[in-house]
Amino acid sequence: MAEQSTEHLDPADARPERLRVFLVDDHAMFRAGVRAELGAHVEVVGEASTVTEAVTRIAAVGPDVVLLDVHMPDGGGRAVLEAMRRSHPQVKFLALSVSDAAEDVIGLIRAGARGYVTKTISPDELAAAIRRVADGDAVFSPRLAGFVLDAFAARPDAPVADPELDQLTNREREVLRLLARGYAYKEIAKELFISIKTVETHVSNVLRKLQMSNRYELSRWAADRRLV
């Protein structure tokens, strides 16, 4: 039998090496879903639900790419980035969040993330984004790229700061953003994996801190700051 020539093999047959990916998100159900969806594309080598846990485990396993949630109870994605970027510069970070707010996107990019996509992304698109980040590219969901371009072109060295917004916790910002988009309390609770009672408490706190009386005022305030 003649030896098969390798000169005419389709390049598509040369599959790339599976990337080693680490998941950081405080919702166990979401992590499980991502792990299941990405299983055919990458090797998920670990996961964490807190900043401290993430820093320790990422250092131990040395993944190629970390999928990083923005908002977590003990500091969020930015805290992970700031702890890891000097000691493990070879690890690349891709933010994967429900938030598409300009200040979240810009804050994570300033901290060292190579990209930012929202949780509405499809599994195939997410796998492609991970590969691109691993290869050194910057990746953004379409409308988010404009935030970064505007921020760095207009004020490249200026911090993103808003005294009123800064007084809200990460969870209060998430609730505010969904409320401003017209979500009902029940829908917000489902989206954020919290109870309706907890949503009501967060809304009351936001109204008090911003000195507003109803959700319509909050929606206008959020729209003015491009949080919606």
mmCIF file with all atom_site columns, C-alpha atoms in Angstrom:
data_model
loop_
_atom_site.group_PDB
_atom_site.id
_atom_site.type_symbol
_atom_site.label_atom_id
_atom_site.label_alt_id
_atom_site.label_comp_id
_atom_site.label_asym_id
_atom_site.label_entity_id
_atom_site.label_seq_id
_atom_site.pdbx_PDB_ins_code
_atom_site.Cartn_x
_atom_site.Cartn_y
_atom_site.Cartn_z
_atom_site.occupancy
_atom_site.B_iso_or_equiv
_atom_site.pdbx_formal_charge
_atom_site.auth_seq_id
_atom_site.auth_comp_id
_atom_site.auth_asym_id
_atom_site.auth_atom_id
_atom_site.pdbx_PDB_model_num
ATOM 1   C CA . MET A 1 1   ? 0.000   0.000  0.000  1.00 0.00 ? 1   MET A CA 1
ATOM 2   C CA . ALA A 1 2   ? 1.360   3.392  -0.947 1.00 0.00 ? 2   ALA A CA 1
ATOM 3   C CA . GLU A 1 3   ? 2.240   5.732  1.877  1.00 0.00 ? 3   GLU A CA 1
ATOM 4   C CA . GLN A 1 4   ? -0.352  8.476  2.216  1.00 0.00 ? 4   GLN A CA 1
ATOM 5   C CA . SER A 1 5   ? 0.904   11.913 1.269  1.00 0.00 ? 5   SER A CA 1
ATOM 6   C CA . THR A 1 6   ? 0.469   14.699 3.814  1.00 0.00 ? 6   THR A CA 1
ATOM 7   C CA . GLU A 1 7   ? 0.821   17.450 1.229  1.00 0.00 ? 7   GLU A CA 1
ATOM 8   C CA . HIS A 1 8   ? -2.897  17.679 0.449  1.00 0.00 ? 8   HIS A CA 1
ATOM 9   C CA . LEU A 1 9   ? -4.423  17.378 3.910  1.00 0.00 ? 9   LEU A CA 1
ATOM 10  C CA . ASP A 1 10  ? -7.126  19.911 4.672  1.00 0.00 ? 10  ASP A CA 1
ATOM 11  C CA . PRO A 1 11  ? -5.813  22.454 7.227  1.00 0.00 ? 11  PRO A CA 1
ATOM 12  C CA . ALA A 1 12  ? -9.113  22.046 9.065  1.00 0.00 ? 12  ALA A CA 1
ATOM 13  C CA . ASP A 1 13  ? -8.029  18.505 9.948  1.00 0.00 ? 13  ASP A CA 1
ATOM 14  C CA . ALA A 1 14  ? -5.157  19.861 12.027 1.00 0.00 ? 14  ALA A CA 1
ATOM 15  C CA . ARG A 1 15  ? -7.089  20.568 15.192 1.00 0.00 ? 15  ARG A CA 1
ATOM 16  C CA . PRO A 1 16  ? -5.581  23.135 17.559 1.00 0.00 ? 16  PRO A CA 1
ATOM 17  C CA . GLU A 1 17  ? -4.451  22.046 20.984 1.00 0.00 ? 17  GLU A CA 1
ATOM 18  C CA . ARG A 1 18  ? -7.228  22.254 23.574 1.00 0.00 ? 18  ARG A CA 1
ATOM 19  C CA . LEU A 1 19  ? -6.828  25.346 25.694 1.00 0.00 ? 19  LEU A CA 1
ATOM 20  C CA . ARG A 1 20  ? -6.808  25.090 29.477 1.00 0.00 ? 20  ARG A CA 1
ATOM 21  C CA . VAL A 1 21  ? -9.555  27.310 30.875 1.00 0.00 ? 21  VAL A CA 1
ATOM 22  C CA . PHE A 1 22  ? -10.447 28.314 34.439 1.00 0.00 ? 22  PHE A CA 1
ATOM 23  C CA . LEU A 1 23  ? -13.932 29.576 35.469 1.00 0.00 ? 23  LEU A CA 1
ATOM 24  C CA . VAL A 1 24  ? -14.517 32.291 38.084 1.00 0.00 ? 24  VAL A CA 1
ATOM 25  C CA . ASP A 1 25  ? -18.162 32.995 38.936 1.00 0.00 ? 25  ASP A CA 1
ATOM 26  C CA . ASP A 1 26  ? -20.094 32.981 42.192 1.00 0.00 ? 26  ASP A CA 1
ATOM 27  C CA . HIS A 1 27  ? -23.061 31.110 40.685 1.00 0.00 ? 27  HIS A CA 1
ATOM 28  C CA . ALA A 1 28  ? -22.516 27.343 40.727 1.00 0.00 ? 28  ALA A CA 1
ATOM 29  C CA . MET A 1 29  ? -25.329 26.681 38.231 1.00 0.00 ? 29  MET A CA 1
ATOM 30  C CA . PHE A 1 30  ? -23.804 29.090 35.731 1.00 0.00 ? 30  PHE A CA 1
ATOM 31  C CA . ARG A 1 31  ? -20.345 27.522 36.109 1.00 0.00 ? 31  ARG A CA 1
ATOM 32  C CA . ALA A 1 32  ? -21.848 24.081 35.526 1.00 0.00 ? 32  ALA A CA 1
ATOM 33  C CA . GLY A 1 33  ? -23.575 25.317 32.383 1.00 0.00 ? 33  GLY A CA 1
ATOM 34  C CA . VAL A 1 34  ? -20.417 26.882 30.976 1.00 0.00 ? 34  VAL A CA 1
ATOM 35  C CA . ARG A 1 35  ? -18.398 23.770 31.771 1.00 0.00 ? 35  ARG A CA 1
ATOM 36  C CA . ALA A 1 36  ? -20.937 21.594 29.934 1.00 0.00 ? 36  ALA A CA 1
ATOM 37  C CA . GLU A 1 37  ? -21.171 23.901 26.913 1.00 0.00 ? 37  GLU A CA 1
ATOM 38  C CA . LEU A 1 38  ? -17.406 24.347 26.538 1.00 0.00 ? 38  LEU A CA 1
ATOM 39  C CA . GLY A 1 39  ? -16.440 20.738 27.175 1.00 0.00 ? 39  GLY A CA 1
ATOM 40  C CA . ALA A 1 40  ? -16.094 19.922 23.487 1.00 0.00 ? 40  ALA A CA 1
ATOM 41  C CA . HIS A 1 41  ? -13.922 22.958 22.797 1.00 0.00 ? 41  HIS A CA 1
ATOM 42  C CA . VAL A 1 42  ? -11.558 23.437 25.748 1.00 0.00 ? 42  VAL A CA 1
ATOM 43  C CA . GLU A 1 43  ? -10.263 21.699 28.857 1.00 0.00 ? 43  GLU A CA 1
ATOM 44  C CA . VAL A 1 44  ? -11.807 23.263 31.954 1.00 0.00 ? 44  VAL A CA 1
ATOM 45  C CA . VAL A 1 45  ? -9.056  22.810 34.553 1.00 0.00 ? 45  VAL A CA 1
ATOM 46  C CA . GLY A 1 46  ? -10.718 24.437 37.551 1.00 0.00 ? 46  GLY A CA 1
ATOM 47  C CA . GLU A 1 47  ? -13.261 26.846 38.931 1.00 0.00 ? 47  GLU A CA 1
ATOM 48  C CA . ALA A 1 48  ? -13.766 29.221 41.845 1.00 0.00 ? 48  ALA A CA 1
ATOM 49  C CA . SER A 1 49  ? -16.603 31.208 43.390 1.00 0.00 ? 49  SER A CA 1
ATOM 50  C CA . THR A 1 50  ? -14.644 33.802 45.399 1.00 0.00 ? 50  THR A CA 1
ATOM 51  C CA . VAL A 1 51  ? -11.694 36.103 44.831 1.00 0.00 ? 51  VAL A CA 1
ATOM 52  C CA . THR A 1 52  ? -9.489  34.352 47.393 1.00 0.00 ? 52  THR A CA 1
ATOM 53  C CA . GLU A 1 53  ? -10.308 30.923 46.013 1.00 0.00 ? 53  GLU A CA 1
ATOM 54  C CA . ALA A 1 54  ? -9.700  32.115 42.452 1.00 0.00 ? 54  ALA A CA 1
ATOM 55  C CA . VAL A 1 55  ? -6.286  33.614 43.191 1.00 0.00 ? 55  VAL A CA 1
ATOM 56  C CA . THR A 1 56  ? -5.100  30.470 44.964 1.00 0.00 ? 56  THR A CA 1
ATOM 57  C CA . ARG A 1 57  ? -6.363  27.979 42.374 1.00 0.00 ? 57  ARG A CA 1
ATOM 58  C CA . ILE A 1 58  ? -5.335  29.962 39.289 1.00 0.00 ? 58  ILE A CA 1
ATOM 59  C CA . ALA A 1 59  ? -1.802  30.159 40.673 1.00 0.00 ? 59  ALA A CA 1
ATOM 60  C CA . ALA A 1 60  ? -1.833  26.411 41.284 1.00 0.00 ? 60  ALA A CA 1
ATOM 61  C CA . VAL A 1 61  ? -3.080  25.219 37.873 1.00 0.00 ? 61  VAL A CA 1
ATOM 62  C CA . GLY A 1 62  ? -1.720  27.946 35.566 1.00 0.00 ? 62  GLY A CA 1
ATOM 63  C CA . PRO A 1 63  ? -4.507  28.019 32.940 1.00 0.00 ? 63  PRO A CA 1
ATOM 64  C CA . ASP A 1 64  ? -4.190  29.612 29.509 1.00 0.00 ? 64  ASP A CA 1
ATOM 65  C CA . VAL A 1 65  ? -7.361  31.698 29.874 1.00 0.00 ? 65  VAL A CA 1
ATOM 66  C CA . VAL A 1 66  ? -9.538  32.645 32.843 1.00 0.00 ? 66  VAL A CA 1
ATOM 67  C CA . LEU A 1 67  ? -13.230 33.371 32.285 1.00 0.00 ? 67  LEU A CA 1
ATOM 68  C CA . LEU A 1 68  ? -13.931 35.998 34.884 1.00 0.00 ? 68  LEU A CA 1
ATOM 69  C CA . ASP A 1 69  ? -17.198 37.346 36.291 1.00 0.00 ? 69  ASP A CA 1
ATOM 70  C CA . VAL A 1 70  ? -17.214 41.068 37.047 1.00 0.00 ? 70  VAL A CA 1
ATOM 71  C CA . HIS A 1 71  ? -19.328 41.196 40.194 1.00 0.00 ? 71  HIS A CA 1
ATOM 72  C CA . MET A 1 72  ? -18.798 38.852 43.132 1.00 0.00 ? 72  MET A CA 1
ATOM 73  C CA . PRO A 1 73  ? -19.478 39.407 46.842 1.00 0.00 ? 73  PRO A CA 1
ATOM 74  C CA . ASP A 1 74  ? -15.840 39.718 47.907 1.00 0.00 ? 74  ASP A CA 1
ATOM 75  C CA . GLY A 1 75  ? -14.438 42.104 45.325 1.00 0.00 ? 75  GLY A CA 1
ATOM 76  C CA . GLY A 1 76  ? -15.170 40.734 41.889 1.00 0.00 ? 76  GLY A CA 1
ATOM 77  C CA . GLY A 1 77  ? -13.147 40.239 38.759 1.00 0.00 ? 77  GLY A CA 1
ATOM 78  C CA . ARG A 1 78  ? -11.046 43.338 39.133 1.00 0.00 ? 78  ARG A CA 1
ATOM 79  C CA . ALA A 1 79  ? -9.683  42.124 42.473 1.00 0.00 ? 79  ALA A CA 1
ATOM 80  C CA . VAL A 1 80  ? -8.660  38.814 40.867 1.00 0.00 ? 80  VAL A CA 1
ATOM 81  C CA . LEU A 1 81  ? -6.929  40.625 38.017 1.00 0.00 ? 81  LEU A CA 1
ATOM 82  C CA . GLU A 1 82  ? -5.040  42.961 40.296 1.00 0.00 ? 82  GLU A CA 1
ATOM 83  C CA . ALA A 1 83  ? -3.845  40.043 42.428 1.00 0.00 ? 83  ALA A CA 1
ATOM 84  C CA . MET A 1 84  ? -2.718  37.923 39.470 1.00 0.00 ? 84  MET A CA 1
ATOM 85  C CA . ARG A 1 85  ? -1.439  40.139 36.683 1.00 0.00 ? 85  ARG A CA 1
ATOM 86  C CA . ARG A 1 86  ? 2.039   40.792 38.123 1.00 0.00 ? 86  ARG A CA 1
ATOM 87  C CA . SER A 1 87  ? 2.742   37.308 39.450 1.00 0.00 ? 87  SER A CA 1
ATOM 88  C CA . HIS A 1 88  ? 1.224   35.408 36.492 1.00 0.00 ? 88  HIS A CA 1
ATOM 89  C CA . PRO A 1 89  ? 1.443   37.674 33.425 1.00 0.00 ? 89  PRO A CA 1
ATOM 90  C CA . GLN A 1 90  ? 1.176   34.681 31.072 1.00 0.00 ? 90  GLN A CA 1
ATOM 91  C CA . VAL A 1 91  ? -2.430  33.998 32.130 1.00 0.00 ? 91  VAL A CA 1
ATOM 92  C CA . LYS A 1 92  ? -4.969  35.835 29.995 1.00 0.00 ? 92  LYS A CA 1
ATOM 93  C CA . PHE A 1 93  ? -8.336  36.994 31.295 1.00 0.00 ? 93  PHE A CA 1
ATOM 94  C CA . LEU A 1 94  ? -11.647 37.266 29.456 1.00 0.00 ? 94  LEU A CA 1
ATOM 95  C CA . ALA A 1 95  ? -14.497 38.908 31.344 1.00 0.00 ? 95  ALA A CA 1
ATOM 96  C CA . LEU A 1 96  ? -17.811 37.045 31.039 1.00 0.00 ? 96  LEU A CA 1
ATOM 97  C CA . SER A 1 97  ? -20.600 38.942 32.752 1.00 0.00 ? 97  SER A CA 1
ATOM 98  C CA . VAL A 1 98  ? -24.290 39.760 32.771 1.00 0.00 ? 98  VAL A CA 1
ATOM 99  C CA . SER A 1 99  ? -23.257 43.412 32.971 1.00 0.00 ? 99  SER A CA 1
ATOM 100 C CA . ASP A 1 100 ? -22.757 45.442 29.817 1.00 0.00 ? 100 ASP A CA 1
ATOM 101 C CA . ALA A 1 101 ? -22.258 48.753 31.606 1.00 0.00 ? 101 ALA A CA 1
ATOM 102 C CA . ALA A 1 102 ? -19.523 51.055 30.343 1.00 0.00 ? 102 ALA A CA 1
ATOM 103 C CA . GLU A 1 103 ? -17.835 51.464 33.722 1.00 0.00 ? 103 GLU A CA 1
ATOM 104 C CA . ASP A 1 104 ? -17.598 47.696 34.236 1.00 0.00 ? 104 ASP A CA 1
ATOM 105 C CA . VAL A 1 105 ? -16.125 47.135 30.782 1.00 0.00 ? 105 VAL A CA 1
ATOM 106 C CA . ILE A 1 106 ? -13.582 49.945 31.095 1.00 0.00 ? 106 ILE A CA 1
ATOM 107 C CA . GLY A 1 107 ? -12.673 49.024 34.666 1.00 0.00 ? 107 GLY A CA 1
ATOM 108 C CA . LEU A 1 108 ? -11.856 45.410 33.761 1.00 0.00 ? 108 LEU A CA 1
ATOM 109 C CA . ILE A 1 109 ? -9.854  46.406 30.691 1.00 0.00 ? 109 ILE A CA 1
ATOM 110 C CA . ARG A 1 110 ? -7.854  48.939 32.682 1.00 0.00 ? 110 ARG A CA 1
ATOM 111 C CA . ALA A 1 111 ? -7.143  46.194 35.214 1.00 0.00 ? 111 ALA A CA 1
ATOM 112 C CA . GLY A 1 112 ? -5.716  43.937 32.527 1.00 0.00 ? 112 GLY A CA 1
ATOM 113 C CA . ALA A 1 113 ? -8.482  41.840 30.937 1.00 0.00 ? 113 ALA A CA 1
ATOM 114 C CA . ARG A 1 114 ? -7.930  41.036 27.245 1.00 0.00 ? 114 ARG A CA 1
ATOM 115 C CA . GLY A 1 115 ? -11.612 41.111 26.432 1.00 0.00 ? 115 GLY A CA 1
ATOM 116 C CA . TYR A 1 116 ? -15.156 41.418 27.683 1.00 0.00 ? 116 TYR A CA 1
ATOM 117 C CA . VAL A 1 117 ? -18.228 39.498 26.513 1.00 0.00 ? 117 VAL A CA 1
ATOM 118 C CA . THR A 1 118 ? -21.707 39.226 27.976 1.00 0.00 ? 118 THR A CA 1
ATOM 119 C CA . LYS A 1 119 ? -23.442 36.055 29.137 1.00 0.00 ? 119 LYS A CA 1
ATOM 120 C CA . THR A 1 120 ? -25.797 36.176 26.149 1.00 0.00 ? 120 THR A CA 1
ATOM 121 C CA . ILE A 1 121 ? -22.926 34.906 23.978 1.00 0.00 ? 121 ILE A CA 1
ATOM 122 C CA . SER A 1 122 ? -23.392 31.497 22.306 1.00 0.00 ? 122 SER A CA 1
ATOM 123 C CA . PRO A 1 123 ? -21.135 28.564 23.244 1.00 0.00 ? 123 PRO A CA 1
ATOM 124 C CA . ASP A 1 124 ? -19.454 28.546 19.824 1.00 0.00 ? 124 ASP A CA 1
ATOM 125 C CA . GLU A 1 125 ? -18.839 32.297 19.980 1.00 0.00 ? 125 GLU A CA 1
ATOM 126 C CA . LEU A 1 126 ? -17.452 31.970 23.503 1.00 0.00 ? 126 LEU A CA 1
ATOM 127 C CA . ALA A 1 127 ? -15.086 29.182 22.439 1.00 0.00 ? 127 ALA A CA 1
ATOM 128 C CA . ALA A 1 128 ? -13.879 31.366 19.555 1.00 0.00 ? 128 ALA A CA 1
ATOM 129 C CA . ALA A 1 129 ? -13.414 34.342 21.891 1.00 0.00 ? 129 ALA A CA 1
ATOM 130 C CA . ILE A 1 130 ? -11.333 32.219 24.281 1.00 0.00 ? 130 ILE A CA 1
ATOM 131 C CA . ARG A 1 131 ? -9.109  31.087 21.411 1.00 0.00 ? 131 ARG A CA 1
ATOM 132 C CA . ARG A 1 132 ? -8.612  34.652 20.204 1.00 0.00 ? 132 ARG A CA 1
ATOM 133 C CA . VAL A 1 133 ? -7.725  35.911 23.684 1.00 0.00 ? 133 VAL A CA 1
ATOM 134 C CA . ALA A 1 134 ? -5.259  33.057 24.104 1.00 0.00 ? 134 ALA A CA 1
ATOM 135 C CA . ASP A 1 135 ? -3.676  34.091 20.798 1.00 0.00 ? 135 ASP A CA 1
ATOM 136 C CA . GLY A 1 136 ? -3.215  37.644 22.060 1.00 0.00 ? 136 GLY A CA 1
ATOM 137 C CA . ASP A 1 137 ? -6.203  39.359 20.458 1.00 0.00 ? 137 ASP A CA 1
ATOM 138 C CA . ALA A 1 138 ? -8.645  41.667 22.227 1.00 0.00 ? 138 ALA A CA 1
ATOM 139 C CA . VAL A 1 139 ? -12.270 40.515 22.092 1.00 0.00 ? 139 VAL A CA 1
ATOM 140 C CA . PHE A 1 140 ? -15.461 42.408 22.885 1.00 0.00 ? 140 PHE A CA 1
ATOM 141 C CA . SER A 1 141 ? -19.170 41.933 22.379 1.00 0.00 ? 141 SER A CA 1
ATOM 142 C CA . PRO A 1 142 ? -20.094 44.355 19.556 1.00 0.00 ? 142 PRO A CA 1
ATOM 143 C CA . ARG A 1 143 ? -21.597 47.286 21.472 1.00 0.00 ? 143 ARG A CA 1
ATOM 144 C CA . LEU A 1 144 ? -18.958 47.108 24.214 1.00 0.00 ? 144 LEU A CA 1
ATOM 145 C CA . ALA A 1 145 ? -16.008 47.902 21.951 1.00 0.00 ? 145 ALA A CA 1
ATOM 146 C CA . GLY A 1 146 ? -17.296 51.449 21.559 1.00 0.00 ? 146 GLY A CA 1
ATOM 147 C CA . PHE A 1 147 ? -17.115 52.033 25.306 1.00 0.00 ? 147 PHE A CA 1
ATOM 148 C CA . VAL A 1 148 ? -13.438 51.142 25.349 1.00 0.00 ? 148 VAL A CA 1
ATOM 149 C CA . LEU A 1 149 ? -12.574 53.185 22.270 1.00 0.00 ? 149 LEU A CA 1
ATOM 150 C CA . ASP A 1 150 ? -14.399 56.245 23.592 1.00 0.00 ? 150 ASP A CA 1
ATOM 151 C CA . ALA A 1 151 ? -12.839 56.004 27.045 1.00 0.00 ? 151 ALA A CA 1
ATOM 152 C CA . PHE A 1 152 ? -9.254  55.483 25.944 1.00 0.00 ? 152 PHE A CA 1
ATOM 153 C CA . ALA A 1 153 ? -9.390  57.961 23.076 1.00 0.00 ? 153 ALA A CA 1
ATOM 154 C CA . ALA A 1 154 ? -10.902 60.796 25.071 1.00 0.00 ? 154 ALA A CA 1
ATOM 155 C CA . ARG A 1 155 ? -9.297  60.273 28.494 1.00 0.00 ? 155 ARG A CA 1
ATOM 156 C CA . PRO A 1 156 ? -6.595  57.611 28.262 1.00 0.00 ? 156 PRO A CA 1
ATOM 157 C CA . ASP A 1 157 ? -5.222  58.081 31.774 1.00 0.00 ? 157 ASP A CA 1
ATOM 158 C CA . ALA A 1 158 ? -8.323  59.209 33.632 1.00 0.00 ? 158 ALA A CA 1
ATOM 159 C CA . PRO A 1 159 ? -9.988  56.887 36.141 1.00 0.00 ? 159 PRO A CA 1
ATOM 160 C CA . VAL A 1 160 ? -13.641 56.047 35.680 1.00 0.00 ? 160 VAL A CA 1
ATOM 161 C CA . ALA A 1 161 ? -15.310 57.624 38.706 1.00 0.00 ? 161 ALA A CA 1
ATOM 162 C CA . ASP A 1 162 ? -18.831 58.625 39.668 1.00 0.00 ? 162 ASP A CA 1
ATOM 163 C CA . PRO A 1 163 ? -19.358 59.538 43.344 1.00 0.00 ? 163 PRO A CA 1
ATOM 164 C CA . GLU A 1 164 ? -23.070 58.668 43.245 1.00 0.00 ? 164 GLU A CA 1
ATOM 165 C CA . LEU A 1 165 ? -22.517 55.360 41.506 1.00 0.00 ? 165 LEU A CA 1
ATOM 166 C CA . ASP A 1 166 ? -19.557 54.489 43.732 1.00 0.00 ? 166 ASP A CA 1
ATOM 167 C CA . GLN A 1 167 ? -21.781 54.426 46.817 1.00 0.00 ? 167 GLN A CA 1
ATOM 168 C CA . LEU A 1 168 ? -23.730 51.463 45.406 1.00 0.00 ? 168 LEU A CA 1
ATOM 169 C CA . THR A 1 169 ? -22.549 47.906 45.952 1.00 0.00 ? 169 THR A CA 1
ATOM 170 C CA . ASN A 1 170 ? -21.886 45.655 42.966 1.00 0.00 ? 170 ASN A CA 1
ATOM 171 C CA . ARG A 1 171 ? -25.141 43.780 43.541 1.00 0.00 ? 171 ARG A CA 1
ATOM 172 C CA . GLU A 1 172 ? -27.113 47.026 43.843 1.00 0.00 ? 172 GLU A CA 1
ATOM 173 C CA . ARG A 1 173 ? -25.691 48.125 40.484 1.00 0.00 ? 173 ARG A CA 1
ATOM 174 C CA . GLU A 1 174 ? -26.765 44.862 38.876 1.00 0.00 ? 174 GLU A CA 1
ATOM 175 C CA . VAL A 1 175 ? -30.292 45.215 40.254 1.00 0.00 ? 175 VAL A CA 1
ATOM 176 C CA . LEU A 1 176 ? -30.442 48.869 39.175 1.00 0.00 ? 176 LEU A CA 1
ATOM 177 C CA . ARG A 1 177 ? -29.336 48.010 35.655 1.00 0.00 ? 177 ARG A CA 1
ATOM 178 C CA . LEU A 1 178 ? -31.945 45.297 35.199 1.00 0.00 ? 178 LEU A CA 1
ATOM 179 C CA . LEU A 1 179 ? -34.634 47.433 36.804 1.00 0.00 ? 179 LEU A CA 1
ATOM 180 C CA . ALA A 1 180 ? -33.836 50.257 34.391 1.00 0.00 ? 180 ALA A CA 1
ATOM 181 C CA . ARG A 1 181 ? -34.235 47.837 31.477 1.00 0.00 ? 181 ARG A CA 1
ATOM 182 C CA . GLY A 1 182 ? -37.794 47.164 32.549 1.00 0.00 ? 182 GLY A CA 1
ATOM 183 C CA . TYR A 1 183 ? -37.311 43.831 34.314 1.00 0.00 ? 183 TYR A CA 1
ATOM 184 C CA . ALA A 1 184 ? -39.919 42.906 36.932 1.00 0.00 ? 184 ALA A CA 1
ATOM 185 C CA . TYR A 1 185 ? -38.716 41.983 40.411 1.00 0.00 ? 185 TYR A CA 1
ATOM 186 C CA . LYS A 1 186 ? -39.389 38.296 39.693 1.00 0.00 ? 186 LYS A CA 1
ATOM 187 C CA . GLU A 1 187 ? -37.307 38.474 36.494 1.00 0.00 ? 187 GLU A CA 1
ATOM 188 C CA . ILE A 1 188 ? -34.435 40.207 38.291 1.00 0.00 ? 188 ILE A CA 1
ATOM 189 C CA . ALA A 1 189 ? -34.483 37.537 41.001 1.00 0.00 ? 189 ALA A CA 1
ATOM 190 C CA . LYS A 1 190 ? -34.288 34.791 38.365 1.00 0.00 ? 190 LYS A CA 1
ATOM 191 C CA . GLU A 1 191 ? -31.513 36.531 36.414 1.00 0.00 ? 191 GLU A CA 1
ATOM 192 C CA . LEU A 1 192 ? -29.324 37.089 39.495 1.00 0.00 ? 192 LEU A CA 1
ATOM 193 C CA . PHE A 1 193 ? -30.195 33.854 41.347 1.00 0.00 ? 193 PHE A CA 1
ATOM 194 C CA . ILE A 1 194 ? -31.539 35.714 44.387 1.00 0.00 ? 194 ILE A CA 1
ATOM 195 C CA . SER A 1 195 ? -34.943 35.921 46.079 1.00 0.00 ? 195 SER A CA 1
ATOM 196 C CA . ILE A 1 196 ? -37.609 38.498 45.248 1.00 0.00 ? 196 ILE A CA 1
ATOM 197 C CA . LYS A 1 197 ? -37.339 39.757 48.840 1.00 0.00 ? 197 LYS A CA 1
ATOM 198 C CA . THR A 1 198 ? -33.622 40.375 48.329 1.00 0.00 ? 198 THR A CA 1
ATOM 199 C CA . VAL A 1 199 ? -34.375 42.282 45.119 1.00 0.00 ? 199 VAL A CA 1
ATOM 200 C CA . GLU A 1 200 ? -36.836 44.483 47.015 1.00 0.00 ? 200 GLU A CA 1
ATOM 201 C CA . THR A 1 201 ? -34.218 45.185 49.675 1.00 0.00 ? 201 THR A CA 1
ATOM 202 C CA . HIS A 1 202 ? -31.622 46.167 47.066 1.00 0.00 ? 202 HIS A CA 1
ATOM 203 C CA . VAL A 1 203 ? -34.080 48.468 45.285 1.00 0.00 ? 203 VAL A CA 1
ATOM 204 C CA . SER A 1 204 ? -34.953 50.169 48.583 1.00 0.00 ? 204 SER A CA 1
ATOM 205 C CA . ASN A 1 205 ? -31.258 50.682 49.328 1.00 0.00 ? 205 ASN A CA 1
ATOM 206 C CA . VAL A 1 206 ? -30.606 52.156 45.880 1.00 0.00 ? 206 VAL A CA 1
ATOM 207 C CA . LEU A 1 207 ? -33.559 54.542 46.167 1.00 0.00 ? 207 LEU A CA 1
ATOM 208 C CA . ARG A 1 208 ? -32.362 55.667 49.593 1.00 0.00 ? 208 ARG A CA 1
ATOM 209 C CA . LYS A 1 209 ? -28.729 56.157 48.572 1.00 0.00 ? 209 LYS A CA 1
ATOM 210 C CA . LEU A 1 210 ? -29.604 58.080 45.416 1.00 0.00 ? 210 LEU A CA 1
ATOM 211 C CA . GLN A 1 211 ? -32.419 59.992 47.139 1.00 0.00 ? 211 GLN A CA 1
ATOM 212 C CA . MET A 1 212 ? -35.046 58.991 44.602 1.00 0.00 ? 212 MET A CA 1
ATOM 213 C CA . SER A 1 213 ? -38.628 57.897 45.071 1.00 0.00 ? 213 SER A CA 1
ATOM 214 C CA . ASN A 1 214 ? -39.466 55.452 42.255 1.00 0.00 ? 214 ASN A CA 1
ATOM 215 C CA . ARG A 1 215 ? -38.093 53.155 39.548 1.00 0.00 ? 215 ARG A CA 1
ATOM 216 C CA . TYR A 1 216 ? -38.813 55.663 36.776 1.00 0.00 ? 216 TYR A CA 1
ATOM 217 C CA . GLU A 1 217 ? -36.402 58.179 38.297 1.00 0.00 ? 217 GLU A CA 1
ATOM 218 C CA . LEU A 1 218 ? -33.859 55.375 38.651 1.00 0.00 ? 218 LEU A CA 1
ATOM 219 C CA . SER A 1 219 ? -34.299 54.413 34.987 1.00 0.00 ? 219 SER A CA 1
ATOM 220 C CA . ARG A 1 220 ? -33.631 57.962 33.801 1.00 0.00 ? 220 ARG A CA 1
ATOM 221 C CA . TRP A 1 221 ? -30.616 58.233 36.109 1.00 0.00 ? 221 TRP A CA 1
ATOM 222 C CA . ALA A 1 222 ? -29.212 54.939 34.820 1.00 0.00 ? 222 ALA A CA 1
ATOM 223 C CA . ALA A 1 223 ? -29.802 55.918 31.176 1.00 0.00 ? 223 ALA A CA 1
ATOM 224 C CA . ASP A 1 224 ? -27.957 59.216 31.686 1.00 0.00 ? 224 ASP A CA 1
ATOM 225 C CA . ARG A 1 225 ? -24.912 57.223 32.825 1.00 0.00 ? 225 ARG A CA 1
ATOM 226 C CA . ARG A 1 226 ? -25.180 54.665 30.002 1.00 0.00 ? 226 ARG A CA 1
ATOM 227 C CA . LEU A 1 227 ? -25.817 51.875 32.482 1.00 0.00 ? 227 LEU A CA 1
ATOM 228 C CA . VAL A 1 228 ? -28.805 50.462 30.610 1.00 0.00 ? 228 VAL A CA 1
#
